[in-house]
Amino acid sequence: MTVIVSQLFTGVSIGAVLLLIALGLSLTFGQMGVINMAHGEFIMAGAYTVYVLQKVITGAGWSLLIALPIAFAVAGAMGVLLEFLLIRRLYARPLDTLLVTWGVSLILQQAARDIFGAPNVQTKAPDALTGNVRITDDLVLSNNRLFILGLAGLAVVALTLVLRFTSLGRRIRAVVQNRDLAAVSGIPTGRVDRLTFFIGSGLAGVAGVALTLLGPIGPTMGTNVIIDAFLVVVAGGIGHLKGSVIVAFALGTLQSLIEYSTTVSVAKVLVFVAIVAFLQWRPQGLFTLRTRSMA
Amino acid sequence: MSGLRIRDLRVSFDGFKAVDGVDLDVAPGDIRFLIGPNGAGKTTLVDAVTGLVKASGSVHFGDAELLGRPVHQIARMGVGRTFQTATVFEELTVLQNLDIAAGAGRSPWSLLRRRTSVPTVVSEALETINLTAQRDQLAGTLAHGQKQWLEIGMLLVQDVRLLLLDEPVAGMSHDERDATGALLGVVSRDRTVVVIEHDMDFMRSFARTVTVLHAGKVLSEGSVAQVQADPKVQEVYLGQGTRDA
Amino acid sequence: MTSTVERPVSAPPVAPRRRFVLRGPGVGLAVGAVVLFAVAPVALSDFRLSLLAKYLCIAMVAVGIGLAWGRGGLLTLGQGVFFGLGGYAMAMHMKLADAGPGQMPDFMLLYGQLDALPWWWAPFRSPYFALPATVLLPMLVAFLLGSLVFRRRVRGAYFAILSQALAAALAIFLIGQQGTTGGTNGLTDFQGFFGYDLDDPVNQRMVYFIVAASLLALLLIARQLIRSRYGELLVAVRDSEERVRFLGYNPANVKLVAYVVAAGMAGLAGALFVPAVGIINPALIGIVPSIEFVIGVAVGGRATLLGPVIGAVAVAWARTTLSEEFPAAWTYLQGLLFVLVVAFLPGGLASARVLLRRRSP
Ligand SMILES: Nc1ncnc2c1ncn2[C@@H]1O[C@H](COP(=O)(O)OP(=O)(O)OP(=O)(O)O)[C@@H](O)[C@H]1O
Ligand SMILES: [Mg+2]
């Protein structure tokens, strides 16, 4: 029994990580339809922000907290730059966007190698996050996982509030649903795109900060997580935050259960099979945004 | 020749009833015009008949039930359509467009070989739609009206028995409209034709029968004169006058 | 509603250009054949020739990608999977042949996790099974995945991401199975290729000729497909899948053919890569190599017949030349290639040629 509960907790915390890294994508890919392969490198940038800050600020706790907004700003700025320089020229060519941003991600990885060195580096975790919460003797929840869970929850709530209740949110939704109509209604679509990209990429930076708690960080850390993040958004459905949330936790749980009964490498294959099977049932993902599609 | 029989057709989008219990009979060889204000559900009705959207009720063409079948099977049963915005394969030539349309029944073997000559149906269709001179031109470079004709030509070589045309003369010049009307006459000789149109002049000139759709329901039906005299129709179009696109 | 009433119909000089495109590959193929069979073997040292064999294997994958992506719009980012399946099938056979009848491959004895040959290794002992399997196995996997995915209209970016996820999954899976697949190290240290000693330069040359001939054969197949009615249909599906459906075709089948053929080509490429280069491992088939197959195609011209081949060879050559001395510079250059070519020259070098032609009549 406790085994199941503790596997479930592992699953939920894997899901929380997945959700954090996918959340930004659910904005840029899910809402705008842009496939940004450099999203993983924005995550990396967030992680290295912690690393750099810790050279300046010695307290691990403070550096982590300060890193959150700075990483958001750094990754967000990179996102805006990318949108402005390249992506906005490619809105009509989604597949080409994928390849172009892959090129950008290669360049960013190499830049990280040149600046920080190729080997992975370890950041310091604050003492408060190194401990565990002991529920029963068999059921131990680690603090850093709980922190990530909380962070993911916070990010989802914040993003939902922004999308629902701010004028920026209304504009984003307007542009997503009908770009031309939004444009003629006086919404500066270009600026909305850039802001959306800022927030989406910024969330990648936050995810990067969270990932420093789970292990060493390195130039290729983005590539390792980006595919999973895309799968979450694909299976969750375009234009729906809640789809990504549900799928992230479902995938996390599935993965932890399969890993428990087999191995990590088998789990990878089975999760892929599960996603293909799922798409048989729901080709547009869990939730679909109905639009007239005939072209 | 077969006719179209629709019973209690319903389509809803997230609760919104775009087509709301339509009964419609189109006799074999008829040229039926489907009119109605914007958003009346005309295009959605055609979408339902051709399998593009899910619908309930029944749609018979001849003896066969169409609902519930995938789009390409319905097409193979002799039902063809055009779209509100002309959709041709812009990166292929006029000839290639027509050749593809003519080829749904081809064996895999003949698909894997090159086209050595122009099939007779294709060259006939080229004459009918008056695009013989543009045969080797990329379809993307055609004028708007010519694209619409190419679409109709594709239906001809596809050898459909039921043509569903969605606003075929929208954006056409006067001469082009007349040419299209004449084309309708030729086409309907051995086919059943349904035309969605906003252009009232065009309708008056070429319709044999008319159905008026409003808010997903059939409002009125009959000859052009009958429909125009119907007070319900006048009410719906009141303030809009006769809308010429 | 569209309001363009009359647009002047300027008939562009389409006909001559088309004829050029149609005749081009014929001439190009002939020139290519002469270069591959007459010039290269004479002009290049043994070492360079075996490098060229490696590049040509990559070019074989590129031919398939050109068909699926350039013509069919299927951006397949998982060709490494098929390359790997073909490669592992061939490598397993060669390992078993090296070991001799009834024996286990050396690495299995070395890792010592197994007492007997796993059952799924056994059939690869027979060349009559292993050789067809190098092509048919990838085609089968592509068929299964493709029919599931295309029938449910999963397309565009979704398809690209799924195909990439498959590459990631297979690579991670193989790494996890060290005892039976060699794990990260993969399969290597081959002695013979169907009885011929691979250390002998003469036999390496023979491998080169097999690779070159296979590439030519694949080009002929691709050329026939592109010029056939099927090729026109494939372009139609790429440009407007729904429209094709309303003409009575099932676009899923049209795409499936291109995808399966491309998979078979990648499989054959992988199979020949093993004797030509002497190794197959997960690092050659994961996400990164899979997307690198695509860049050569983009550089050369995705929608042309010979463009992908030329692009693939050029990029592979540049990689070998640059990455040894300036690994960092090579990564930057590769990134820039993706950005500049795809964003600003989507037709690749082939389109640059056409542009130049237009400018200077
Ligand atoms: N896929 C869809 N999702 C949601 N609503 C839709 C969809 N397709 C159509 N509708 C709605 O259904 C109603 C009927 O649309 P339809 O396109 O059939 O009208 P129409 O009679 O063809 O109008 P028009 O003359 O402007 O072409 C409209 O209110 C439209 O907004
Ligand atoms: Mg309509």
mmCIF file of C-alpha atoms in Angstrom, chain C residues 38-253:
data_model
loop_
_atom_site.group_PDB
_atom_site.id
_atom_site.type_symbol
_atom_site.label_atom_id
_atom_site.label_comp_id
_atom_site.label_asym_id
_atom_site.label_seq_id
_atom_site.Cartn_x
_atom_site.Cartn_y
_atom_site.Cartn_z
ATOM 1 C CA ALA C 38 34.820 6.302 -62.298
ATOM 2 C CA VAL C 39 36.230 9.460 -60.769
ATOM 3 C CA ALA C 40 36.044 8.906 -57.023
ATOM 4 C CA PRO C 41 37.609 5.415 -56.905
ATOM 5 C CA VAL C 42 40.566 6.635 -58.948
ATOM 6 C CA ALA C 43 41.020 10.029 -57.373
ATOM 7 C CA LEU C 44 40.555 9.147 -53.724
ATOM 8 C CA SER C 45 42.789 7.247 -51.330
ATOM 9 C CA ASP C 46 41.408 4.192 -49.568
ATOM 10 C CA PHE C 47 40.820 6.262 -46.467
ATOM 11 C CA ARG C 48 38.988 9.042 -48.296
ATOM 12 C CA LEU C 49 36.958 6.555 -50.272
ATOM 13 C CA SER C 50 35.718 4.856 -47.129
ATOM 14 C CA LEU C 51 34.800 8.277 -45.753
ATOM 15 C CA LEU C 52 32.854 8.905 -48.932
ATOM 16 C CA ALA C 53 31.077 5.585 -48.439
ATOM 17 C CA LYS C 54 29.968 6.834 -45.033
ATOM 18 C CA TYR C 55 28.667 10.092 -46.505
ATOM 19 C CA LEU C 56 26.825 8.222 -49.214
ATOM 20 C CA CYS C 57 25.047 6.164 -46.560
ATOM 21 C CA ILE C 58 23.827 9.410 -45.014
ATOM 22 C CA ALA C 59 22.827 10.573 -48.485
ATOM 23 C CA MET C 60 20.675 7.467 -48.862
ATOM 24 C CA VAL C 61 18.710 8.510 -45.793
ATOM 25 C CA ALA C 62 18.472 11.977 -47.318
ATOM 26 C CA VAL C 63 16.881 10.639 -50.504
ATOM 27 C CA GLY C 64 14.062 9.219 -48.411
ATOM 28 C CA ILE C 65 13.671 12.400 -46.404
ATOM 29 C CA GLY C 66 13.530 14.413 -49.611
ATOM 30 C CA LEU C 67 10.655 12.238 -50.756
ATOM 31 C CA ALA C 68 8.728 12.257 -47.483
ATOM 32 C CA TRP C 69 9.416 15.823 -46.406
ATOM 33 C CA GLY C 70 10.189 17.714 -49.586
ATOM 34 C CA ARG C 71 7.454 16.128 -51.649
ATOM 35 C CA GLY C 72 5.049 14.901 -49.012
ATOM 36 C CA GLY C 73 5.445 17.547 -46.319
ATOM 37 C CA LEU C 74 6.101 14.859 -43.701
ATOM 38 C CA LEU C 75 8.855 16.270 -41.554
ATOM 39 C CA THR C 76 10.186 13.044 -40.163
ATOM 40 C CA LEU C 77 12.618 13.732 -37.358
ATOM 41 C CA GLY C 78 13.009 10.084 -36.502
ATOM 42 C CA GLN C 79 14.782 8.583 -39.493
ATOM 43 C CA GLY C 80 17.483 7.497 -37.066
ATOM 44 C CA VAL C 81 15.054 4.839 -35.881
ATOM 45 C CA PHE C 82 14.902 3.213 -39.284
ATOM 46 C CA PHE C 83 18.588 3.759 -39.924
ATOM 47 C CA GLY C 84 19.204 2.077 -36.588
ATOM 48 C CA LEU C 85 16.879 -0.843 -37.213
ATOM 49 C CA GLY C 86 18.605 -1.559 -40.516
ATOM 50 C CA GLY C 87 22.009 -1.066 -38.958
ATOM 51 C CA TYR C 88 21.381 -3.277 -35.958
ATOM 52 C CA ALA C 89 19.853 -5.997 -38.111
ATOM 53 C CA MET C 90 22.970 -6.075 -40.274
ATOM 54 C CA ALA C 91 25.289 -5.758 -37.281
ATOM 55 C CA MET C 92 23.620 -8.626 -35.470
ATOM 56 C CA HIS C 93 24.079 -10.828 -38.476
ATOM 57 C CA MET C 94 27.719 -9.850 -38.851
ATOM 58 C CA LYS C 95 28.353 -10.433 -35.147
ATOM 59 C CA LEU C 96 26.844 -13.890 -35.350
ATOM 60 C CA ALA C 97 28.730 -14.684 -38.522
ATOM 61 C CA ASP C 98 31.980 -13.573 -36.854
ATOM 62 C CA ALA C 99 31.232 -15.782 -33.866
ATOM 63 C CA GLY C 100 30.676 -18.828 -35.989
ATOM 64 C CA PRO C 101 27.949 -21.470 -35.965
ATOM 65 C CA GLY C 102 26.323 -22.037 -32.586
ATOM 66 C CA GLN C 103 28.487 -19.450 -30.845
ATOM 67 C CA MET C 104 27.470 -16.270 -29.068
ATOM 68 C CA PRO C 105 28.811 -12.859 -30.109
ATOM 69 C CA ASP C 106 31.965 -11.794 -28.279
ATOM 70 C CA PHE C 107 30.433 -8.858 -26.403
ATOM 71 C CA MET C 108 27.768 -11.047 -24.841
ATOM 72 C CA LEU C 109 30.425 -13.298 -23.415
ATOM 73 C CA LEU C 110 32.346 -10.235 -22.298
ATOM 74 C CA TYR C 111 29.475 -8.618 -20.401
ATOM 75 C CA GLY C 112 28.584 -12.060 -19.145
ATOM 76 C CA GLN C 113 24.942 -11.329 -18.405
ATOM 77 C CA LEU C 114 23.570 -14.071 -20.597
ATOM 78 C CA ASP C 115 23.945 -17.841 -20.745
ATOM 79 C CA ALA C 116 22.335 -18.301 -24.127
ATOM 80 C CA LEU C 117 21.640 -16.309 -27.240
ATOM 81 C CA PRO C 118 18.381 -14.331 -26.798
ATOM 82 C CA TRP C 119 15.631 -15.809 -28.963
ATOM 83 C CA TRP C 120 15.245 -12.685 -31.049
ATOM 84 C CA TRP C 121 18.900 -12.780 -32.033
ATOM 85 C CA ALA C 122 18.650 -16.263 -33.421
ATOM 86 C CA PRO C 123 16.975 -15.608 -36.783
ATOM 87 C CA PHE C 124 19.616 -13.022 -37.700
ATOM 88 C CA ARG C 125 22.164 -15.786 -38.016
ATOM 89 C CA SER C 126 20.672 -16.569 -41.387
ATOM 90 C CA PRO C 127 21.555 -14.072 -44.116
ATOM 91 C CA TYR C 128 18.275 -14.927 -45.806
ATOM 92 C CA PHE C 129 16.493 -13.477 -42.825
ATOM 93 C CA ALA C 130 18.891 -10.718 -41.850
ATOM 94 C CA LEU C 131 19.352 -9.107 -45.255
ATOM 95 C CA PRO C 132 15.682 -8.587 -46.093
ATOM 96 C CA ALA C 133 15.071 -7.618 -42.486
ATOM 97 C CA THR C 134 17.403 -4.636 -42.764
ATOM 98 C CA VAL C 135 14.887 -3.071 -45.136
ATOM 99 C CA LEU C 136 11.623 -4.763 -44.220
ATOM 100 C CA LEU C 137 11.868 -4.276 -40.477
ATOM 101 C CA PRO C 138 12.091 -0.476 -40.738
ATOM 102 C CA MET C 139 9.313 -0.521 -43.306
ATOM 103 C CA LEU C 140 7.151 -2.557 -40.970
ATOM 104 C CA VAL C 141 7.692 -0.196 -38.054
ATOM 105 C CA ALA C 142 6.983 2.794 -40.288
ATOM 106 C CA PHE C 143 3.878 1.084 -41.562
ATOM 107 C CA LEU C 144 2.564 0.432 -38.071
ATOM 108 C CA LEU C 145 3.307 3.895 -36.737
ATOM 109 C CA GLY C 146 2.269 5.600 -39.959
ATOM 110 C CA SER C 147 -1.060 3.859 -40.295
ATOM 111 C CA LEU C 148 -1.947 4.625 -36.694
ATOM 112 C CA VAL C 149 -0.858 8.207 -36.909
ATOM 113 C CA PHE C 150 -1.945 9.245 -40.414
ATOM 114 C CA ARG C 151 -5.345 7.619 -40.227
ATOM 115 C CA ARG C 152 -6.123 9.678 -37.169
ATOM 116 C CA ARG C 153 -4.928 12.767 -39.008
ATOM 117 C CA VAL C 154 -2.064 13.457 -36.688
ATOM 118 C CA ARG C 155 0.047 15.646 -38.909
ATOM 119 C CA GLY C 156 2.365 18.570 -39.294
ATOM 120 C CA ALA C 157 4.193 19.457 -36.135
ATOM 121 C CA TYR C 158 2.443 16.724 -34.176
ATOM 122 C CA PHE C 159 3.839 14.129 -36.506
ATOM 123 C CA ALA C 160 7.298 15.682 -36.391
ATOM 124 C CA ILE C 161 7.312 15.617 -32.603
ATOM 125 C CA LEU C 162 6.027 12.055 -32.423
ATOM 126 C CA SER C 163 8.636 10.830 -34.869
ATOM 127 C CA GLN C 164 11.294 12.571 -32.821
ATOM 128 C CA ALA C 165 9.979 11.063 -29.609
ATOM 129 C CA LEU C 166 10.245 7.628 -31.187
ATOM 130 C CA ALA C 167 13.913 8.246 -31.945
ATOM 131 C CA ALA C 168 14.498 9.309 -28.358
ATOM 132 C CA ALA C 169 12.646 6.303 -26.997
ATOM 133 C CA LEU C 170 14.541 3.804 -29.153
ATOM 134 C CA ALA C 171 17.930 5.280 -28.309
ATOM 135 C CA ILE C 172 17.211 5.210 -24.580
ATOM 136 C CA PHE C 173 15.810 1.709 -24.865
ATOM 137 C CA LEU C 174 18.935 0.432 -26.604
ATOM 138 C CA ILE C 175 21.208 2.055 -24.046
ATOM 139 C CA GLY C 176 19.306 0.242 -21.325
ATOM 140 C CA GLN C 177 19.781 -3.187 -22.906
ATOM 141 C CA GLN C 178 23.527 -3.503 -22.564
ATOM 142 C CA GLY C 179 23.602 -7.273 -22.296
ATOM 143 C CA THR C 180 21.775 -7.917 -25.544
ATOM 144 C CA THR C 181 22.467 -4.881 -27.717
ATOM 145 C CA GLY C 182 25.788 -3.653 -26.427
ATOM 146 C CA GLY C 183 24.201 -0.637 -24.733
ATOM 147 C CA THR C 184 25.967 2.660 -25.263
ATOM 148 C CA ASN C 185 28.848 0.966 -27.038
ATOM 149 C CA GLY C 186 26.555 -0.542 -29.609
ATOM 150 C CA LEU C 187 27.834 -3.266 -31.899
ATOM 151 C CA THR C 188 31.323 -2.940 -33.319
ATOM 152 C CA ASP C 189 34.579 -4.821 -34.010
ATOM 153 C CA PHE C 190 33.368 -6.665 -37.043
ATOM 154 C CA GLN C 191 35.803 -8.954 -38.790
ATOM 155 C CA GLY C 192 34.035 -10.133 -41.877
ATOM 156 C CA PHE C 193 31.288 -9.172 -44.255
ATOM 157 C CA PHE C 194 29.730 -12.237 -45.838
ATOM 158 C CA GLY C 195 33.035 -14.042 -45.718
ATOM 159 C CA TYR C 196 35.171 -11.124 -46.889
ATOM 160 C CA ASP C 197 37.757 -9.734 -44.502
ATOM 161 C CA LEU C 198 36.817 -6.166 -43.701
ATOM 162 C CA ASP C 199 40.394 -5.207 -42.851
ATOM 163 C CA ASP C 200 41.407 -5.781 -46.434
ATOM 164 C CA PRO C 201 41.363 -2.459 -48.360
ATOM 165 C CA VAL C 202 40.168 -4.237 -51.479
ATOM 166 C CA ASN C 203 37.093 -5.386 -49.669
ATOM 167 C CA GLN C 204 36.546 -1.921 -48.258
ATOM 168 C CA ARG C 205 36.507 -0.710 -51.843
ATOM 169 C CA MET C 206 33.970 -3.359 -52.637
ATOM 170 C CA VAL C 207 31.789 -2.041 -49.821
ATOM 171 C CA TYR C 208 32.122 1.415 -51.309
ATOM 172 C CA PHE C 209 30.883 0.189 -54.664
ATOM 173 C CA ILE C 210 27.933 -1.556 -53.049
ATOM 174 C CA VAL C 211 27.030 1.658 -51.251
ATOM 175 C CA ALA C 212 27.352 3.766 -54.391
ATOM 176 C CA ALA C 213 25.273 1.343 -56.426
ATOM 177 C CA SER C 214 22.601 1.247 -53.731
ATOM 178 C CA LEU C 215 22.447 5.025 -53.635
ATOM 179 C CA LEU C 216 21.961 5.126 -57.391
ATOM 180 C CA ALA C 217 19.238 2.511 -57.153
ATOM 181 C CA LEU C 218 17.443 4.518 -54.480
ATOM 182 C CA LEU C 219 17.713 7.635 -56.610
ATOM 183 C CA LEU C 220 16.127 5.815 -59.510
ATOM 184 C CA ILE C 221 13.285 4.639 -57.290
ATOM 185 C CA ALA C 222 12.766 8.139 -55.902
ATOM 186 C CA ARG C 223 12.896 9.601 -59.402
ATOM 187 C CA GLN C 224 10.243 7.229 -60.639
ATOM 188 C CA LEU C 225 8.036 7.981 -57.639
ATOM 189 C CA ILE C 226 8.419 11.723 -58.036
ATOM 190 C CA ARG C 227 7.657 11.718 -61.736
ATOM 191 C CA SER C 228 4.788 9.279 -61.524
ATOM 192 C CA ARG C 229 1.182 10.159 -60.960
ATOM 193 C CA TYR C 230 1.749 9.150 -57.378
ATOM 194 C CA GLY C 231 4.369 11.881 -57.109
ATOM 195 C CA GLU C 232 1.874 14.488 -58.262
ATOM 196 C CA LEU C 233 -0.662 13.145 -55.812
ATOM 197 C CA LEU C 234 1.871 13.347 -53.005
ATOM 198 C CA VAL C 235 2.484 17.027 -53.723
ATOM 199 C CA ALA C 236 -1.270 17.562 -53.780
ATOM 200 C CA VAL C 237 -1.570 15.933 -50.373
ATOM 201 C CA ARG C 238 1.247 18.078 -49.061
ATOM 202 C CA ASP C 239 -0.433 21.258 -50.242
ATOM 203 C CA SER C 240 -4.032 20.459 -49.373
ATOM 204 C CA GLU C 241 -4.741 17.183 -47.713
ATOM 205 C CA GLU C 242 -8.447 17.877 -47.254
ATOM 206 C CA ARG C 243 -8.968 18.702 -50.898
ATOM 207 C CA VAL C 244 -7.460 15.395 -51.899
ATOM 208 C CA ARG C 245 -9.827 13.629 -49.566
ATOM 209 C CA PHE C 246 -12.795 15.209 -51.359
ATOM 210 C CA LEU C 247 -11.496 13.832 -54.629
ATOM 211 C CA GLY C 248 -11.969 10.322 -53.291
ATOM 212 C CA TYR C 249 -8.458 9.465 -52.155
ATOM 213 C CA ASN C 250 -7.449 8.560 -48.656
ATOM 214 C CA PRO C 251 -4.478 10.842 -47.989
ATOM 215 C CA ALA C 252 -3.374 8.592 -45.148
ATOM 216 C CA ASN C 253 -2.426 5.916 -47.681
#
